[in-house]
Coordinates of C-alpha atoms and ligand atoms in Angstrom, one line a residue:
X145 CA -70.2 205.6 119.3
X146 CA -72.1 208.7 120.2
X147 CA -69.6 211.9 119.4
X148 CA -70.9 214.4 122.0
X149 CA -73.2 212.6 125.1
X150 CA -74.0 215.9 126.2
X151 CA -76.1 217.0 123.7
X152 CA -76.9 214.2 121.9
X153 CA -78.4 212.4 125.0
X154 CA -79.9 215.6 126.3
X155 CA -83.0 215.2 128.4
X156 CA -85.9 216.5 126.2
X157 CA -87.0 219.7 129.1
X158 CA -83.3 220.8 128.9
X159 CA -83.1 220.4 125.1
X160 CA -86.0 222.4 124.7
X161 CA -84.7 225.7 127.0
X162 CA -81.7 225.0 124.8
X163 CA -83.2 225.6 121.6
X164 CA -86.1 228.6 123.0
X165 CA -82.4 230.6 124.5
X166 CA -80.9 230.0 120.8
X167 CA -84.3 230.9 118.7
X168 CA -84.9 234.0 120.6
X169 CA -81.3 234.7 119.7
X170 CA -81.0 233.4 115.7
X171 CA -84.6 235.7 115.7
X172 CA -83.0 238.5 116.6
X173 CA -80.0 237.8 114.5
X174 CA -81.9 238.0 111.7
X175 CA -84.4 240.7 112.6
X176 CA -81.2 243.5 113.1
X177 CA -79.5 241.9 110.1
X178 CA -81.9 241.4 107.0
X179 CA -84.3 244.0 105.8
X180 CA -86.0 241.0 104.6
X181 CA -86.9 239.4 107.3
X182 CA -87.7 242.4 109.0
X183 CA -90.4 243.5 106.3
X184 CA -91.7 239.6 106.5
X185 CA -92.0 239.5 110.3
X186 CA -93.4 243.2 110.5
X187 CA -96.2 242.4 108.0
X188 CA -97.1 239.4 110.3
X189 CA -97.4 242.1 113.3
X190 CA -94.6 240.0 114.6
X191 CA -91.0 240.8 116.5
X192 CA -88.6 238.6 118.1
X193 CA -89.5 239.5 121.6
X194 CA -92.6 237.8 120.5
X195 CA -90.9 234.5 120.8
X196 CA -92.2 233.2 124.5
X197 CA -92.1 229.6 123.7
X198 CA -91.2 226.9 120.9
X199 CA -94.5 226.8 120.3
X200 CA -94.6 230.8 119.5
X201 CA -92.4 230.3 116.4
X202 CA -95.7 228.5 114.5
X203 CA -96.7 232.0 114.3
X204 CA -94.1 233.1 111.9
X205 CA -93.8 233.3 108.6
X206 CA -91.8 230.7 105.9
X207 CA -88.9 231.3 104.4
X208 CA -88.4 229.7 100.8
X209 CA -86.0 228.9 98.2
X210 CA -87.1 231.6 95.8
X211 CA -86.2 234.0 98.9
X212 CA -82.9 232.6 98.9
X213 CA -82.6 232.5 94.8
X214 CA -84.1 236.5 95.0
X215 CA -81.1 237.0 97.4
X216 CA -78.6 235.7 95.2
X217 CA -75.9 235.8 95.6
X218 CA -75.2 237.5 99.1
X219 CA -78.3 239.1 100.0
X220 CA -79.5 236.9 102.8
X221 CA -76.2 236.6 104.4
X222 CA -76.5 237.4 108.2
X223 CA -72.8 237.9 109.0
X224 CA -71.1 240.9 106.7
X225 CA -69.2 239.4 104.2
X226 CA -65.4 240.0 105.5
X227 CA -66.5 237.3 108.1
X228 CA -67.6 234.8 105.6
X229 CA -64.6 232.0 104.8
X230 CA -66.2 229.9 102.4
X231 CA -69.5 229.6 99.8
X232 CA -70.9 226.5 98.9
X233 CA -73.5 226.5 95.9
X234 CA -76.4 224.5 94.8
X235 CA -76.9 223.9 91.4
X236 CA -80.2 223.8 91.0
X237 CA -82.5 222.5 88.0
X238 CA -84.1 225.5 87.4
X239 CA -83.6 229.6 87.9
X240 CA -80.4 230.8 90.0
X241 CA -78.7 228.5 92.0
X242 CA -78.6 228.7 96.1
X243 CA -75.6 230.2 98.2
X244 CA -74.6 229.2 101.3
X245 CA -71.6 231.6 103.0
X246 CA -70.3 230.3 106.3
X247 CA -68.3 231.8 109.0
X248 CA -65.2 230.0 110.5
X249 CA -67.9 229.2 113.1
X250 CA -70.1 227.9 111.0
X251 CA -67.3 225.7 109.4
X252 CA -66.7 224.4 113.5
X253 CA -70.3 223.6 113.6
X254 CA -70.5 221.9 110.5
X255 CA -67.2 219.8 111.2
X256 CA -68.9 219.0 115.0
X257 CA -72.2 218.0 113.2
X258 CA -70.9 215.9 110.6
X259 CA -68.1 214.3 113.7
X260 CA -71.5 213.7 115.0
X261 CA -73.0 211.7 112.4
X262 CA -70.1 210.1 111.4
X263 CA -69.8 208.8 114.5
X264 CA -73.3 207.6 114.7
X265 CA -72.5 205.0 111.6
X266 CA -69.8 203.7 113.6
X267 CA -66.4 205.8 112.3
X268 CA -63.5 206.3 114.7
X269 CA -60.4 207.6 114.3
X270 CA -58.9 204.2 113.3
X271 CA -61.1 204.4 110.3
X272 CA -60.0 205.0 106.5
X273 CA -62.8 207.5 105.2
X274 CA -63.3 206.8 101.5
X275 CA -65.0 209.8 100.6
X276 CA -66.7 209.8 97.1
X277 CA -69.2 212.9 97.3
X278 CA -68.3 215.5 95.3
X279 CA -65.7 218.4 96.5
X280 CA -65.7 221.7 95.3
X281 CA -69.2 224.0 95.3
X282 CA -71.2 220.2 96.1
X283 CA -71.2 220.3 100.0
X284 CA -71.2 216.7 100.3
X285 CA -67.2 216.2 99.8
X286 CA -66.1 218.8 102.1
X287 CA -68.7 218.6 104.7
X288 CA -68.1 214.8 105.2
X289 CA -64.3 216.1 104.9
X290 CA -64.4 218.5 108.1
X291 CA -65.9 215.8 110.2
X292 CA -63.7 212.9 109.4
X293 CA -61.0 215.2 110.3
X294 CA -62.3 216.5 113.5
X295 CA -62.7 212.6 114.5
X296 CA -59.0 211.7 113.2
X297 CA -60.4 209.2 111.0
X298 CA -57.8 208.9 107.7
X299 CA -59.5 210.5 105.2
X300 CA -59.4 209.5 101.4
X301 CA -60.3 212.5 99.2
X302 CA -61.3 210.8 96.2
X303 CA -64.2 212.7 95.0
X304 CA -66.9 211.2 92.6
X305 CA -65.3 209.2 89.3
X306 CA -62.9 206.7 87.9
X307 CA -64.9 204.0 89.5
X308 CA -61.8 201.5 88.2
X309 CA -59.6 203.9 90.5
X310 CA -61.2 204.3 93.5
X311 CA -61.9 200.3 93.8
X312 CA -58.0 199.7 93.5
X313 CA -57.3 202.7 96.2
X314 CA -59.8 201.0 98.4
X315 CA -58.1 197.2 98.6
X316 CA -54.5 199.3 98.5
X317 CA -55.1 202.2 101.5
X318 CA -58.0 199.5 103.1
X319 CA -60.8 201.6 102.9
X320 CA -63.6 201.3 105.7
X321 CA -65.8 203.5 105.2
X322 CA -67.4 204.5 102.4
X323 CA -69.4 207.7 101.8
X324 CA -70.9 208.7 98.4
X325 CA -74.5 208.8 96.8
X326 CA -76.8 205.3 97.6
X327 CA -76.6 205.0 93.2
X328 CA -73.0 205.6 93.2
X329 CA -72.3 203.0 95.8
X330 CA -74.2 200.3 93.4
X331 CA -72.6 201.3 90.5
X332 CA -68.7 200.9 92.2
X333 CA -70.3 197.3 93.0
X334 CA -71.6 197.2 89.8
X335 CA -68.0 198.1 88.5
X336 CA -66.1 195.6 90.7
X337 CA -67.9 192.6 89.4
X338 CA -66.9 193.6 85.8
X339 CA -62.9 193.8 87.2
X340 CA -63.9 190.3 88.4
X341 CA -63.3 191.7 91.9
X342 CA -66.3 190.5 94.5
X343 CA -67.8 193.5 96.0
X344 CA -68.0 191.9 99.2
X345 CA -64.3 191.6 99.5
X346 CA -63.8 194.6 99.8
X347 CA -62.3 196.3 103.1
X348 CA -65.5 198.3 103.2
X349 CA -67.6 197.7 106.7
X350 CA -70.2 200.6 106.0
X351 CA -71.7 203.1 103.4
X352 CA -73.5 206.6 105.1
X353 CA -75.3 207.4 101.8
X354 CA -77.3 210.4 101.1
X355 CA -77.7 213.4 99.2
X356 CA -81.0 211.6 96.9
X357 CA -84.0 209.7 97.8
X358 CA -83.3 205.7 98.1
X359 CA -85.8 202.9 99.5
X360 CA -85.6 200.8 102.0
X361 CA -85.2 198.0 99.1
X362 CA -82.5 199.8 97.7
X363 CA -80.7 199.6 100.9
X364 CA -81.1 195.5 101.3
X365 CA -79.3 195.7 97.6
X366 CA -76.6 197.5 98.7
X367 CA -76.2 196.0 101.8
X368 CA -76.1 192.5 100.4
X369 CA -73.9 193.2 97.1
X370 CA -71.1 195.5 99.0
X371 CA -71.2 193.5 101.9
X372 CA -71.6 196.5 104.4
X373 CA -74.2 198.5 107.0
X374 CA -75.8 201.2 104.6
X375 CA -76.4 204.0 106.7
X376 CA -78.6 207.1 105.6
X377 CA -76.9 210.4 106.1
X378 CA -79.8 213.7 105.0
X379 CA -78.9 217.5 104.8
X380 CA -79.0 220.4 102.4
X381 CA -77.0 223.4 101.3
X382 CA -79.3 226.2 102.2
X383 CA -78.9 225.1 106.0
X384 CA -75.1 223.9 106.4
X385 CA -75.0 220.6 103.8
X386 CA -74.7 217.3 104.8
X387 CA -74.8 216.6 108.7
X388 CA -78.7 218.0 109.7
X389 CA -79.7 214.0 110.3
X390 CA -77.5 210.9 110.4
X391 CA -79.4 207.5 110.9
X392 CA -78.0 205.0 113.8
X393 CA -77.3 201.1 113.7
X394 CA -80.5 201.0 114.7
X395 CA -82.1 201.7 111.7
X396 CA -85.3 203.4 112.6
X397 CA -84.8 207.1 111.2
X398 CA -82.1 209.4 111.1
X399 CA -81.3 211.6 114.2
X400 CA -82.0 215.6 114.0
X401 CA -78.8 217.7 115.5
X402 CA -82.1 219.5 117.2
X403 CA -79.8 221.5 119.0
X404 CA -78.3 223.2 115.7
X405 CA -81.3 222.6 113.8
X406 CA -85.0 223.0 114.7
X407 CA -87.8 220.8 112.9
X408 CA -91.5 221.1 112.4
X409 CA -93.4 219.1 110.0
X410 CA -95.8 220.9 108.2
X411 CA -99.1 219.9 105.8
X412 CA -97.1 221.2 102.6
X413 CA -101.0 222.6 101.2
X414 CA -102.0 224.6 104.6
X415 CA -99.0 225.4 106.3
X416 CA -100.1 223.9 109.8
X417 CA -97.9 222.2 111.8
X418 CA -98.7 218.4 111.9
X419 CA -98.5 216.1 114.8
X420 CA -95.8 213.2 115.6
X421 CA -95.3 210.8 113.3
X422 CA -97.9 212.7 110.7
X423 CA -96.4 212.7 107.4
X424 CA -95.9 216.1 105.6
X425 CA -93.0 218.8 104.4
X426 CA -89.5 219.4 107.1
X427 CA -89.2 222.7 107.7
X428 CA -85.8 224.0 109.4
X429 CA -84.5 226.6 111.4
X430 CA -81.0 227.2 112.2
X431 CA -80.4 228.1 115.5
X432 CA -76.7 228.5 115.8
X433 CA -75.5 229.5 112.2
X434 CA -73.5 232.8 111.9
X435 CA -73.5 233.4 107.7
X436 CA -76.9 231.9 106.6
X437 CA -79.4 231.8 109.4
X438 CA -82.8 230.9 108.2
X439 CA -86.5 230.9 110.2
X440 CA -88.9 228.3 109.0
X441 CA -87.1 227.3 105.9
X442 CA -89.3 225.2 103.8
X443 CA -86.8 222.2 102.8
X444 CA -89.3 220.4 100.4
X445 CA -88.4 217.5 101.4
X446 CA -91.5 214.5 102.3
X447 CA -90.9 213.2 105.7
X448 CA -92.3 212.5 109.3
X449 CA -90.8 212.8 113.1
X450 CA -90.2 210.7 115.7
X451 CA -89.3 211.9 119.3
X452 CA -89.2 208.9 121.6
X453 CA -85.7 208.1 122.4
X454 CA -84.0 205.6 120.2
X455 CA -82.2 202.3 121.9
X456 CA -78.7 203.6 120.9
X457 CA -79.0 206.1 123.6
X458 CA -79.5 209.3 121.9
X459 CA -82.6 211.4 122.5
X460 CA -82.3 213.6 119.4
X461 CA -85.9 213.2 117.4
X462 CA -85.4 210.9 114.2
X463 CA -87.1 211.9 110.9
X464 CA -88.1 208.7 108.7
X465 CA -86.5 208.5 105.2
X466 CA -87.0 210.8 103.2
X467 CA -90.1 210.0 100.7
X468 CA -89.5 212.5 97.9
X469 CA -89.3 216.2 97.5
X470 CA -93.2 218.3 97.5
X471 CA -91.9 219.3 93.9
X472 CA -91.0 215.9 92.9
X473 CA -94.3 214.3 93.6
X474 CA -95.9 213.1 90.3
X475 CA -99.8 213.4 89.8
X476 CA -100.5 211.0 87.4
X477 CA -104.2 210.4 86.0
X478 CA -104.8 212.0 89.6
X479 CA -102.8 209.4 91.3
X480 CA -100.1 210.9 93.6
X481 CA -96.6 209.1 93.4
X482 CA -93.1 209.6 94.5
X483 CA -90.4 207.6 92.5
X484 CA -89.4 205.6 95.7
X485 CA -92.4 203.9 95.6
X486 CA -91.9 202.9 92.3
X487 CA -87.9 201.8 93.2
X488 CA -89.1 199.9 96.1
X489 CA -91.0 197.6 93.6
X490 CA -88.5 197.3 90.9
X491 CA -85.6 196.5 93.0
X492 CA -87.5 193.1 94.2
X493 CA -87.5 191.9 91.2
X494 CA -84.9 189.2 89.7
X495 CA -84.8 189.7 86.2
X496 CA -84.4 193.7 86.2
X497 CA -81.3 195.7 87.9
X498 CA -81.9 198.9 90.2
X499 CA -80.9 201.4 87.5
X500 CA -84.3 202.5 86.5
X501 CA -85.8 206.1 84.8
X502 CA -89.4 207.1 84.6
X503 CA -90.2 208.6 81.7
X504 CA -93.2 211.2 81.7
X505 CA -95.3 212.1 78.4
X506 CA -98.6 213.7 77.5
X507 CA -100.5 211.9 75.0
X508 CA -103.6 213.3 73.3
X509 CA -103.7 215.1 76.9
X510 CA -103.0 212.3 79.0
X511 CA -100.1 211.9 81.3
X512 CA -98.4 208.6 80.8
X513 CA -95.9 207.3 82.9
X514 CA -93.2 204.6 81.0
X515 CA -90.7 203.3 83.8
X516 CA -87.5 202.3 81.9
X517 CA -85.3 200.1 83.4
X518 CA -81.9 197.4 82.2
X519 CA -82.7 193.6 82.5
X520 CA -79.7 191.9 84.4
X521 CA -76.8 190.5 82.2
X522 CA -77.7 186.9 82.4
X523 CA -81.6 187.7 80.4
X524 CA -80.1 187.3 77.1
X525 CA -81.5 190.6 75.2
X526 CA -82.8 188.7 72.2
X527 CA -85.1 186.6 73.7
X528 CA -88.2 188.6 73.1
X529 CA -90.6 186.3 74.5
X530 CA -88.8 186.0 77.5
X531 CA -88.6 190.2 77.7
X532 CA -91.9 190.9 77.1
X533 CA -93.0 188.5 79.9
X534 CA -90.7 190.1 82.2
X535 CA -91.9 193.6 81.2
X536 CA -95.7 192.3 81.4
X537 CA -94.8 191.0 84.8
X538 CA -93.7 194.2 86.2
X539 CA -96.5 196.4 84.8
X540 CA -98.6 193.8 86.6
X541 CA -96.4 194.5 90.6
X542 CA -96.8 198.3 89.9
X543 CA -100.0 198.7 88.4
X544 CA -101.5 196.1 91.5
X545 CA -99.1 198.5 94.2
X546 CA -99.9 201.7 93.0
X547 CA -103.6 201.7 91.2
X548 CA -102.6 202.9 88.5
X549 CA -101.7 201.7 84.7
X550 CA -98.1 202.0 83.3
X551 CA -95.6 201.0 80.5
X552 CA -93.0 198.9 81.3
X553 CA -89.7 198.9 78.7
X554 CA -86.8 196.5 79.1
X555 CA -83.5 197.9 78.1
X556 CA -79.8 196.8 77.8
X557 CA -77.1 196.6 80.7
X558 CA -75.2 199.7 81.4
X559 CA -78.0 201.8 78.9
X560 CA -79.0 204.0 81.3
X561 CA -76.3 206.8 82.4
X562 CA -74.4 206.3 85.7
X563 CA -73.9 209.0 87.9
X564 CA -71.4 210.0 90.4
X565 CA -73.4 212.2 92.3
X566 CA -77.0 212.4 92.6
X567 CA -79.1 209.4 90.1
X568 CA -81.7 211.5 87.6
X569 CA -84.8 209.3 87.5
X570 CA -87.0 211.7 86.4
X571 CA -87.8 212.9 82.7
X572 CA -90.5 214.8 82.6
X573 CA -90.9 215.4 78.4
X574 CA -94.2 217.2 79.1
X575 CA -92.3 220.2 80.2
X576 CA -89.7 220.0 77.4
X577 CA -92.5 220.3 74.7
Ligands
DLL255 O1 -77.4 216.8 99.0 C1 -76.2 217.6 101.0 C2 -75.8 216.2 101.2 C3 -74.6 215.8 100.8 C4 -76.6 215.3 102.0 C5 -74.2 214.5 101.1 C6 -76.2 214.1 102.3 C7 -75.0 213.6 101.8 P1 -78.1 219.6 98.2 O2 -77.3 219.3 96.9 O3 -78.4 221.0 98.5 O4 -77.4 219.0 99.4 O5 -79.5 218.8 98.1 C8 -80.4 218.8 99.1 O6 -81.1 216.6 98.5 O7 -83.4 218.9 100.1 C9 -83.2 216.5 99.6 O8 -84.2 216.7 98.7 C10 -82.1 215.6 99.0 N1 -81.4 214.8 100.0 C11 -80.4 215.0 100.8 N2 -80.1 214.0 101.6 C12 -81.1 213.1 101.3 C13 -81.4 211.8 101.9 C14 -77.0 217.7 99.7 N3 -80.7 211.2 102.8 C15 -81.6 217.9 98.8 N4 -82.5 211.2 101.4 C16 -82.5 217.8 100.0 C17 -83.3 211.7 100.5 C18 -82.0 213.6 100.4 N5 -83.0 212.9 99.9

């Protein structure tokens, strides 16, 4: 079901003047509003009136996270602050968390957005929403919130936790959609087995996970334990929260809200913009936010772009999944990695379940790279010989896939810590020492 034909399905020429009226504009916005972006564009030699085509806004500069942490907390707001309605806040691993205010308009545009892409995964009003992301500073409980309302869907505010819970309140209220993390989603299925319930019995028709990297194996697992269409959903809090991208039945990439949000795909290293279909760093700008509008906003985030119109009839670009952030890339021995890789080879395998953590350490100045993972309940944990084949056996899939030589350690069911929101795969002890 596509939410709003008209913009969705717009033809690519009109798109385009669409987006060059609404840059010149969110330019300006920012330019009158934010001594900081008037000291960046002014030591580029650059003003809005500058801006003659899409092509024009290659010419100006980045904006990054540690702008937005320098800010903190209202210093890049571009609305005055008696306007603003509602913050949403990253944590953040490291240094001051991110802010997001938004305007009552900006709260309309996020609720259309995420109508949008819940709609694109198939949601109507006669749907029951079970939604599992996080609410309160998290965007991903609320934002999903706002659409589901906008559509009239009925709307379960569960929140992450008390997996035993939310499976009962899904058979009782006949929840149909479900909307949470990819790990989250395996671990209710996870969690039904053990209350002897089959996952696949479940009212649930289909998942629009997001808010962390997951493979394309990872999605056949859920798929095939819960019984459901897993559907990718991307977004972030610095630009509105969940609702930039939402992938289609089709499968092939998740669509852009170009209209809202403007993409390039840059080569993280240089800075240029790369071609279609090149694979390099998403870079955002707003073009119709009123609190937090932000000019080449370098997301981090490892993808490519697609613009040929997708068979469900939109004509909104796609970007592919997304790989890994630039920051989470491991070098290892001088071999570059993102965990997906790694999770799309685990997850074919039998005897181990997806719940996995890659362990980092520097031995007499090496990197070394252990991946931990939990066998599946039926390898009986005493059987050494048995374990040690299985670990030998996955050292051999990775280090043949990736070039590059590992450890491989076996450990118990239900060892490695669950999460409601986003899964932590990485520990990185060479920082810690
Ligand atoms: O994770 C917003 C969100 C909520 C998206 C619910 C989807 C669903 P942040 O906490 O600010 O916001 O984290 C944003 O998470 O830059 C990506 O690195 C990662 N991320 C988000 N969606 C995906 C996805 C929310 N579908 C950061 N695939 C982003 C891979 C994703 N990574």
């Amino acid at each position: 079901m596509i939410w709003n034909k008209e913009y969705e399905c717009m033809d690519r020429k009109s798109l385009e003047d669409l987006q060059l009226k609404r840059l010149k504009e969110v330019a300006h916005r920012v330019f009158e509003r934010l001594l900081f972006y008037k000291r960046k564009f002014e030591e580029s030699h650059l003003h809005p009136d500058d801006i003659k085509s899409l092509e024009d806004l290659r010419k100006f500069p980045f904006t990054r996270k540690s702008d937005l942490r320098e800010g903190y907390p209202f210093g890049l707001f571009t609305a005055p602050l008696e306007k603003i309605v509602e913050f949403h806040i990253s944590s953040g691993t490291t240094g001051k968390p991110v802010v997001n205010g938004y305007t009552r308009k900006d709260i309309q545009i996020w609720a259309e957005v995420m109508a949008r892409a819940l709609s694109c995964a198939g949601t109507t009003s006669r749907d029951v929403v079970h939604n599992a992301y996080g609410y309160g500073l998290f965007t991903g409980g609320l934002g999903t919130h706002y659409g589901a309302q906008l559509i009239g869907a009925k709307t379960i505010p569960i929140s992450g936790g008390q997996t035993k819970r939310q499976i009962t309140i899904m058979q009782d209220f006949k929840s149909t959609v479900l909307t949470c993390t990819p790990s989250y989603a395996l671990h209710i299925a996870e969690v039904a087995e053990e209350m002897g319930i089959n996952p696949r019995d479940l009212p649930l028709r289909v998942g629009i996970l997001g808010a962390e990297t997951w493979s394309e194996s990872m999605r056949q697992e859920i798929e095939s334990r819960l019984g459901i269409e897993a559907l990718d959903i991307y977004g972030l809090t610095e630009i509105i929260g969940p609702g930039v991208a939402q992938e289609c039945e089709v499968k092939e990439g998740m669509h852009l809200f170009e209209d809202h949000f403007l993409p390039e795909i840059i080569d993280p290293k240089t800075g240029k913009v790369l071609k279609e279909g090149e694979e390099g760093e998403l870079v955002l700008t707003t073009l119709t936010r009123e609190g937090t509008s932000l000019v080449r906003y370098r997301t981090g985030d490892i993808t490519h772009i697609n613009y040929q119109p997708c068979e469900c009839g939109r004509t909104l670009a796609r970007i592919g999944k997304i790989k890994g952030r630039a920051d989470d890339m491991l070098i290892i021995r001088g071999v570059n990695l993102f965990p997906s890789q790694i999770e799309n080879i685990l997850i074919q395998i039998d005897e181990a379940e997806p719940h996995y953590q890659l362990i980092l350490e520097r031995r007499k100045g090496l990197d070394e790279l252990t991946v931990e993972l939990e066998t599946s309940p039926h390898i009986f944990f005493d059987e050494v010989r048995r374990l040690e084949e299985i670990e030998a056996k996955i050292k051999r899939e990775i280090e043949d896939a990736l070039g590059l030589r590992i450890g491989v350690k076996l450990v118990e069911p239900r060892t490695i810590q669950r999460s409601m929101g986003k899964a932590k795969r990485i520990i990185d002890k060479r920082k810690l020492k």
